[in-house]
Coordinates of C-alpha atoms in Angstrom, one line a residue:
M111 CA 40.1 -31.8 -12.5
H112 CA 40.4 -33.7 -9.2
P113 CA 38.2 -36.8 -9.2
L114 CA 36.4 -35.6 -6.0
L115 CA 35.6 -32.2 -7.6
R116 CA 34.4 -33.9 -10.8
Q117 CA 32.0 -36.1 -8.7
F118 CA 30.8 -33.0 -6.9
R119 CA 30.2 -31.2 -10.2
D120 CA 28.6 -34.2 -11.9
F121 CA 26.1 -34.5 -9.0
F122 CA 24.9 -31.0 -9.4
V123 CA 24.6 -31.0 -13.2
S124 CA 23.0 -34.5 -13.4
L125 CA 19.6 -34.9 -15.0
Q126 CA 18.8 -37.5 -12.3
L127 CA 19.0 -34.8 -9.7
T128 CA 16.6 -32.7 -11.7
V129 CA 14.1 -35.5 -11.9
V130 CA 14.4 -36.3 -8.2
L131 CA 13.8 -32.6 -7.3
L132 CA 10.8 -32.3 -9.5
I133 CA 9.3 -35.5 -8.0
L134 CA 9.9 -34.1 -4.5
S135 CA 8.3 -30.8 -5.6
L136 CA 5.2 -32.7 -6.7
L137 CA 5.0 -34.6 -3.4
L138 CA 5.4 -31.3 -1.4
V139 CA 2.7 -29.6 -3.3
F140 CA 0.4 -32.6 -3.0
V141 CA 0.8 -32.9 0.8
A142 CA 0.6 -29.2 1.4
T143 CA -2.7 -29.0 -0.6
L144 CA -4.1 -31.8 1.6
D145 CA -2.9 -30.1 4.8
Q146 CA -4.4 -26.7 3.8
V147 CA -7.7 -28.0 5.2
N148 CA -6.1 -28.1 8.7
L149 CA -3.7 -25.1 8.6
G150 CA -5.1 -22.6 6.1
I151 CA -3.2 -21.0 3.3
W152 CA -0.9 -18.7 5.3
A153 CA 0.4 -21.4 7.6
V154 CA 0.8 -23.9 4.8
Q155 CA 3.0 -21.4 2.9
E156 CA 5.2 -20.9 5.9
K157 CA 5.4 -24.6 6.8
Y158 CA 5.9 -26.2 3.4
F159 CA 7.1 -23.7 0.9
R160 CA 8.9 -21.0 2.8
S161 CA 11.1 -23.3 4.9
F162 CA 14.2 -25.4 4.4
F163 CA 12.5 -28.5 6.0
V164 CA 9.0 -29.5 6.9
L165 CA 9.1 -29.9 10.7
W166 CA 7.0 -32.3 12.8
R167 CA 6.6 -32.1 16.5
P168 CA 5.8 -35.4 18.3
P169 CA 2.6 -35.2 20.3
G170 CA 3.2 -33.8 23.8
T171 CA 6.6 -32.3 22.9
D172 CA 7.9 -29.1 21.4
I173 CA 10.9 -30.7 19.6
P174 CA 10.9 -30.0 15.9
I175 CA 12.0 -32.9 13.7
P176 CA 12.6 -32.4 10.0
V177 CA 10.6 -35.0 8.0
F178 CA 10.7 -33.7 4.4
P179 CA 12.7 -31.1 2.5
G180 CA 10.9 -27.7 2.3
G181 CA 10.4 -25.3 -0.6
Y182 CA 13.6 -23.4 0.0
F183 CA 15.7 -26.6 0.1
I184 CA 14.2 -28.1 -3.1
G185 CA 14.0 -24.8 -4.9
G186 CA 17.6 -23.9 -3.9
L187 CA 19.0 -27.2 -5.2
L188 CA 16.9 -26.9 -8.3
L189 CA 18.3 -23.5 -8.9
I190 CA 21.9 -24.7 -8.5
N191 CA 21.2 -27.7 -10.7
L192 CA 19.8 -25.5 -13.5
V193 CA 22.6 -23.0 -13.3
A194 CA 25.3 -25.7 -13.2
A195 CA 23.7 -27.6 -16.1
H196 CA 23.4 -24.3 -18.0
I197 CA 27.1 -23.6 -17.6
Y198 CA 28.6 -27.1 -18.2
R199 CA 26.2 -28.8 -20.5
F200 CA 25.0 -26.2 -23.0
A201 CA 27.4 -24.6 -25.5
F202 CA 25.9 -21.6 -27.1
T203 CA 24.5 -22.2 -30.7
W204 CA 21.7 -20.5 -32.5
R205 CA 20.0 -23.9 -32.8
K206 CA 19.8 -24.1 -29.0
L207 CA 19.1 -20.5 -28.3
G208 CA 15.4 -21.3 -27.5
I209 CA 16.3 -24.0 -24.9
Q210 CA 18.8 -21.6 -23.3
L211 CA 16.3 -18.8 -23.1
A212 CA 13.7 -21.2 -21.6
H213 CA 16.2 -22.3 -19.0
G214 CA 17.2 -18.7 -18.3
G215 CA 13.5 -17.9 -17.7
L216 CA 13.1 -20.8 -15.3
I217 CA 16.1 -19.7 -13.4
L218 CA 14.7 -16.2 -13.1
L219 CA 11.4 -17.6 -12.0
L220 CA 13.1 -19.5 -9.1
V221 CA 15.1 -16.4 -8.2
G222 CA 12.0 -14.2 -8.2
E223 CA 10.1 -16.6 -6.0
L224 CA 13.0 -16.7 -3.5
I225 CA 13.1 -12.9 -3.4
T226 CA 9.3 -12.8 -3.0
G227 CA 9.3 -15.4 -0.2
I228 CA 12.0 -13.6 1.8
M229 CA 11.2 -9.9 1.1
Q230 CA 7.5 -9.6 0.2
Q231 CA 5.5 -7.7 2.8
D232 CA 1.7 -7.9 2.9
S233 CA -0.4 -5.5 5.0
S234 CA -3.7 -3.7 4.9
M235 CA -4.8 -0.1 5.1
R236 CA -8.4 0.5 6.3
L237 CA -9.8 3.9 5.8
E238 CA -13.1 5.7 6.4
E239 CA -14.3 8.5 4.1
G240 CA -12.3 11.6 5.0
Q241 CA -9.6 9.7 6.9
T242 CA -5.9 10.0 6.1
K243 CA -3.2 7.4 6.9
S244 CA 0.5 7.1 6.2
Y245 CA 0.9 3.5 7.5
A246 CA -0.4 0.0 6.7
E247 CA -1.1 -2.7 9.3
S248 CA 0.1 -6.3 9.2
F249 CA -2.5 -9.0 8.7
R250 CA -1.1 -11.4 11.4
E251 CA 1.9 -9.9 13.2
H252 CA 1.5 -7.7 16.3
E253 CA 3.7 -5.4 18.3
L254 CA 3.8 -3.8 21.8
A255 CA 3.8 0.0 21.3
I256 CA 4.9 2.2 24.2
I257 CA 3.9 5.8 23.3
D258 CA 5.0 9.0 24.9
R259 CA 2.0 11.4 24.5
S260 CA 3.4 14.3 26.4
N261 CA 4.2 16.4 23.3
P262 CA 1.0 17.9 21.8
E263 CA 2.6 18.1 18.3
Y264 CA 3.8 14.5 17.9
D265 CA 4.0 11.1 19.6
E266 CA 7.2 9.3 20.4
V267 CA 6.7 5.6 19.8
V268 CA 8.8 2.6 20.7
A269 CA 7.5 -0.6 19.1
I270 CA 8.5 -4.0 20.3
P271 CA 7.8 -6.8 17.8
E272 CA 5.7 -9.8 18.9
A273 CA 8.6 -12.2 18.3
V274 CA 10.6 -10.3 20.9
L275 CA 7.7 -10.5 23.4
A276 CA 7.6 -14.3 22.9
D277 CA 11.1 -14.6 24.4
Q278 CA 9.7 -13.2 27.7
K279 CA 12.8 -11.2 28.6
S280 CA 13.5 -7.8 30.1
L281 CA 14.0 -5.0 27.6
Q282 CA 15.8 -1.7 28.0
H283 CA 15.3 0.6 25.0
P284 CA 17.5 3.8 24.8
K285 CA 14.4 5.9 24.3
L286 CA 12.6 4.5 27.3
P287 CA 13.5 5.8 30.8
F288 CA 12.3 2.5 32.3
Q289 CA 12.7 -1.2 31.8
V290 CA 10.0 -3.4 30.2
T291 CA 9.8 -7.0 31.5
V292 CA 7.6 -9.5 29.7
K293 CA 6.4 -11.8 32.5
A294 CA 4.1 -14.0 30.3
Y295 CA 3.2 -14.2 26.7
F296 CA 0.4 -16.1 24.9
A297 CA 0.3 -16.4 21.1
N298 CA -3.5 -16.6 21.3
A299 CA -5.8 -15.7 24.1
T300 CA -9.1 -14.1 25.0
L301 CA -10.2 -11.7 27.8
Q302 CA -13.0 -12.4 30.1
M303 CA -14.4 -10.3 32.9
G304 CA -13.6 -11.7 36.4
D305 CA -11.1 -11.7 39.2
P306 CA -7.6 -12.2 37.7
A307 CA -6.4 -13.9 40.9
A308 CA -8.9 -16.6 40.3
R309 CA -6.7 -18.0 37.6
P310 CA -3.7 -19.5 39.3
G311 CA -0.4 -19.9 37.4
L312 CA -0.7 -16.5 35.6
P313 CA 0.9 -13.2 36.6
V314 CA -1.5 -10.8 38.2
A315 CA -2.0 -7.4 36.6
T316 CA -1.8 -4.5 39.0
Q317 CA -2.6 -1.7 36.6
G318 CA -5.1 -1.0 33.8
I319 CA -7.9 -3.2 32.6
G320 CA -6.0 -6.3 33.6
T321 CA -7.1 -5.8 37.2
R322 CA -10.7 -6.5 36.1
V323 CA -10.4 -9.2 33.5
Q324 CA -8.9 -12.7 33.2
V325 CA -6.5 -13.7 30.4
I326 CA -7.5 -17.1 29.1
P327 CA -4.9 -18.8 26.8
L328 CA -6.3 -20.5 23.7
P329 CA -4.8 -22.9 21.2
L330 CA -3.5 -21.4 17.9
T331 CA -6.1 -21.2 15.2
Y332 CA -5.3 -21.7 11.5
K333 CA -8.7 -21.1 10.1
P334 CA -8.7 -18.5 7.3
D335 CA -11.6 -16.6 8.8
E336 CA -10.1 -16.4 12.3
N337 CA -7.1 -14.5 13.8
N338 CA -4.9 -15.3 16.7
L339 CA -5.1 -12.5 19.3
P340 CA -1.9 -12.5 21.4
A341 CA -1.8 -11.3 25.0
A342 CA 1.0 -10.6 27.4
F343 CA 1.7 -9.4 31.0
V344 CA 4.3 -6.6 31.0
E345 CA 5.9 -5.0 34.0
I346 CA 7.3 -1.5 33.9
T347 CA 10.2 -0.9 36.2
G348 CA 11.8 2.5 36.9
P349 CA 15.0 3.3 38.9
S350 CA 13.0 3.3 42.1
G351 CA 11.2 0.1 41.5
S352 CA 8.1 -1.4 39.8
L353 CA 5.4 0.9 38.4
G354 CA 3.0 -2.0 38.0
T355 CA 2.1 -4.9 35.7
W356 CA -0.3 -4.5 32.7
A357 CA -2.2 -7.1 30.7
V358 CA -2.0 -6.1 27.1
S359 CA -3.9 -7.5 24.1
P360 CA -5.4 -6.2 20.8
A361 CA -8.8 -7.1 22.4
V362 CA -8.4 -4.3 25.0
G363 CA -10.7 -1.6 23.7
M364 CA -9.5 1.2 25.9
P365 CA -6.2 3.2 26.3
Q366 CA -3.9 2.1 29.2
T367 CA -1.8 5.1 30.4
F368 CA 0.5 5.9 33.2
N369 CA 2.6 8.8 34.3
F370 CA 6.4 8.7 34.8
E371 CA 8.7 11.6 35.5
G372 CA 6.1 14.1 34.5
R373 CA 5.3 12.4 31.1
T374 CA 2.2 10.5 30.1
W375 CA 2.8 7.1 28.5
E376 CA 0.4 4.7 26.8
V377 CA 1.0 0.9 26.5
V378 CA -0.9 -0.9 23.8
M379 CA -0.7 -4.1 21.8
R380 CA -1.8 -3.6 18.2
L381 CA -1.2 -4.9 14.7
K382 CA 2.3 -4.2 13.5
R383 CA 2.5 -1.0 11.5
H384 CA 4.5 -0.3 8.4
Y385 CA 5.0 3.5 7.9
M386 CA 5.3 5.1 4.5
P387 CA 6.7 8.5 3.4
F388 CA 3.4 9.4 1.8
S389 CA -0.2 9.5 2.8
I390 CA -3.5 8.3 1.4
T391 CA -6.8 10.1 2.0
L392 CA -10.1 8.3 1.2
H393 CA -12.6 10.7 -0.5
Q394 CA -15.3 8.4 -1.7
V395 CA -16.3 4.7 -1.9
T396 CA -18.5 3.4 -4.7
H397 CA -20.3 0.1 -4.7
E398 CA -22.3 -0.7 -7.8
K399 CA -24.6 -3.7 -8.2
Y400 CA -26.2 -5.3 -11.2
P401 CA -29.7 -3.9 -11.6
G402 CA -32.3 -5.9 -9.6
T403 CA -29.7 -8.1 -7.9
E404 CA -27.3 -8.0 -4.9
I405 CA -24.5 -9.2 -7.2
P406 CA -21.6 -6.7 -7.0
K407 CA -20.6 -5.1 -10.3
N408 CA -17.9 -2.7 -9.2
F409 CA -16.0 -1.6 -6.1
A410 CA -14.0 1.6 -6.4
S411 CA -12.3 4.0 -4.0
R412 CA -11.4 7.6 -4.9
V413 CA -8.3 8.6 -2.9
Q414 CA -5.9 11.5 -2.7
L415 CA -2.2 10.6 -2.8
K416 CA 0.2 13.1 -1.2
D417 CA 4.0 12.5 -1.4
P418 CA 6.0 15.6 -0.5
T419 CA 9.3 13.9 -1.2
A420 CA 8.3 13.0 -4.8
G421 CA 6.3 16.3 -5.2
E422 CA 3.1 14.4 -6.0
D423 CA -0.4 15.4 -5.0
R424 CA -3.0 13.7 -7.2
E425 CA -6.3 12.0 -7.1
V426 CA -6.5 8.3 -8.0
V427 CA -9.4 5.8 -8.4
I428 CA -8.6 2.3 -7.2
F429 CA -10.9 -0.5 -8.3
M430 CA -10.7 -4.2 -8.9
N431 CA -7.7 -5.2 -11.2
N432 CA -6.7 -1.5 -11.2
P433 CA -4.3 -1.1 -8.2
L434 CA -2.4 2.0 -7.3
R435 CA 1.4 1.6 -7.5
H436 CA 3.6 4.1 -5.7
G437 CA 6.8 4.1 -3.8
G438 CA 7.4 0.4 -4.2
Q439 CA 3.9 -0.3 -2.7
T440 CA 0.9 -1.7 -4.6
F441 CA -2.6 -0.9 -3.2
Y442 CA -5.3 -3.4 -4.2
Q443 CA -9.0 -2.9 -3.5
Y444 CA -9.5 -5.5 -0.8
Q445 CA -12.6 -4.9 1.2
M446 CA -15.4 -2.4 1.3
N447 CA -18.4 -1.3 3.4
A448 CA -20.3 1.1 1.3
A449 CA -22.9 1.6 4.1
G450 CA -20.2 2.4 6.6
K451 CA -18.2 4.5 4.1
M452 CA -15.2 2.3 4.7
S453 CA -12.7 0.9 2.3
A454 CA -9.7 -1.4 2.9
F455 CA -6.7 -1.9 0.6
Q456 CA -4.3 -4.8 0.5
V457 CA -0.8 -3.2 0.5
V458 CA 1.9 -5.4 -1.1
N459 CA 5.6 -4.5 -1.2
N460 CA 7.3 -7.1 -3.4
P461 CA 10.8 -6.2 -4.7
G462 CA 10.6 -9.3 -7.0
W463 CA 7.3 -8.6 -8.7
L464 CA 9.0 -8.0 -12.1
F465 CA 10.8 -11.4 -12.2
P466 CA 7.8 -13.6 -13.2
Y467 CA 6.9 -11.2 -16.1
I468 CA 10.5 -11.2 -17.4
A469 CA 10.8 -15.0 -16.9
C470 CA 7.5 -15.7 -18.8
I471 CA 8.6 -13.4 -21.7
L472 CA 12.0 -15.2 -21.9
M473 CA 10.4 -18.7 -21.8
G474 CA 7.8 -17.7 -24.3
I475 CA 10.4 -16.3 -26.8
G476 CA 12.6 -19.4 -26.2
L477 CA 9.9 -21.9 -26.8
T478 CA 8.6 -20.0 -29.8
W479 CA 12.1 -19.9 -31.3
Q480 CA 12.6 -23.6 -30.7
F481 CA 9.2 -24.5 -32.2
C482 CA 9.8 -22.4 -35.3
L483 CA 13.2 -23.9 -35.8
S484 CA 11.8 -27.4 -35.5
L485 CA 9.0 -26.5 -37.9
L486 CA 11.4 -25.1 -40.5
N487 CA 13.6 -28.3 -40.2
F488 CA 10.5 -30.4 -40.6
I489 CA 9.4 -28.5 -43.7
R490 CA 12.9 -28.6 -45.2
K491 CA 13.2 -32.3 -44.7
R492 CA 9.7 -32.9 -46.2
K493 CA 10.6 -30.8 -49.3
A494 CA 13.8 -32.8 -49.7
A495 CA 12.0 -36.1 -49.4
A496 CA 9.2 -35.2 -51.9
P497 CA 11.3 -35.5 -55.1
A498 CA 12.7 -38.8 -54.0
A499 CA 9.2 -40.1 -53.4
N500 CA 8.0 -38.9 -56.8
A501 CA 11.0 -40.4 -58.7

């Protein structure tokens, strides 16, 4: 082997690299735990664990500077280190089967976390008794939906993700006969009654509720009990010119519609929706308390699952620690308002959910095997040493 390739291989299979990566992992977890007070759990996960580098922006600037390796970087190197060591250092023997299984389980655990971090989708479905839905809504991401309501049988929806709005560009979708221009975007803002022109520096809405309210930008919040409400000014432009500018925000509590070429359109900013090929109907919510107290004993929701493609139409009861799993989605009992006959489910789509179970089983078998082997060796040596001691 070429000396350079050998050095390269020795670096990735070295035990020193493993120790350094584990120390970096401990430091990352420690700092992230402290920073959770400032950012909240969601932002900490994105900043420290689901990134290649922890970025820091000097005060007064928007320039990201990497200051520490992130979870993907450390976890990726650790994965390469483990696989390389597994291949080059361990020759298969029955005496080392336990160690190899434990290593294999650890590798699966890292792969599963990588899949979860990249592909897991968390959302919520809020239902009132008697209500049916076939979509869940994101907890934090929003979208601008432009809806053609002309057809009485269905709505034609074009959804523009919030990340695209943040670029503040002009958009021309093939299903839209007009152009959408994002004139301004704010990641967090509130609406306040007043003359829009009294706030210089912002575009002026000429249509909808934006003609009567002011959009006030706010700093981003990371508190777990608060949400960022984005806002934007969007201009609709047809072949013959501008149709007007609308102020959109999830805080707008009324539909904003306009007519174009004989069709009625609605423009709305809302939580991002994830549609599913099946529907859930809430039949009944149950909230039980321990007698004589306000301490909750049980939350349960009786729902009807209808999936025409799978030929399923069944009733299911969802309660704490008893989620509904269907179509790759898991529905957990999340919130409930028994008085308002409302129930909310956390909907999780995680393609890597089996990896931790398989990894733990492999590591458990491996460690048990290695322990039993060491115990047998110890007993054998003790028996062999006993006659010599008695002689």
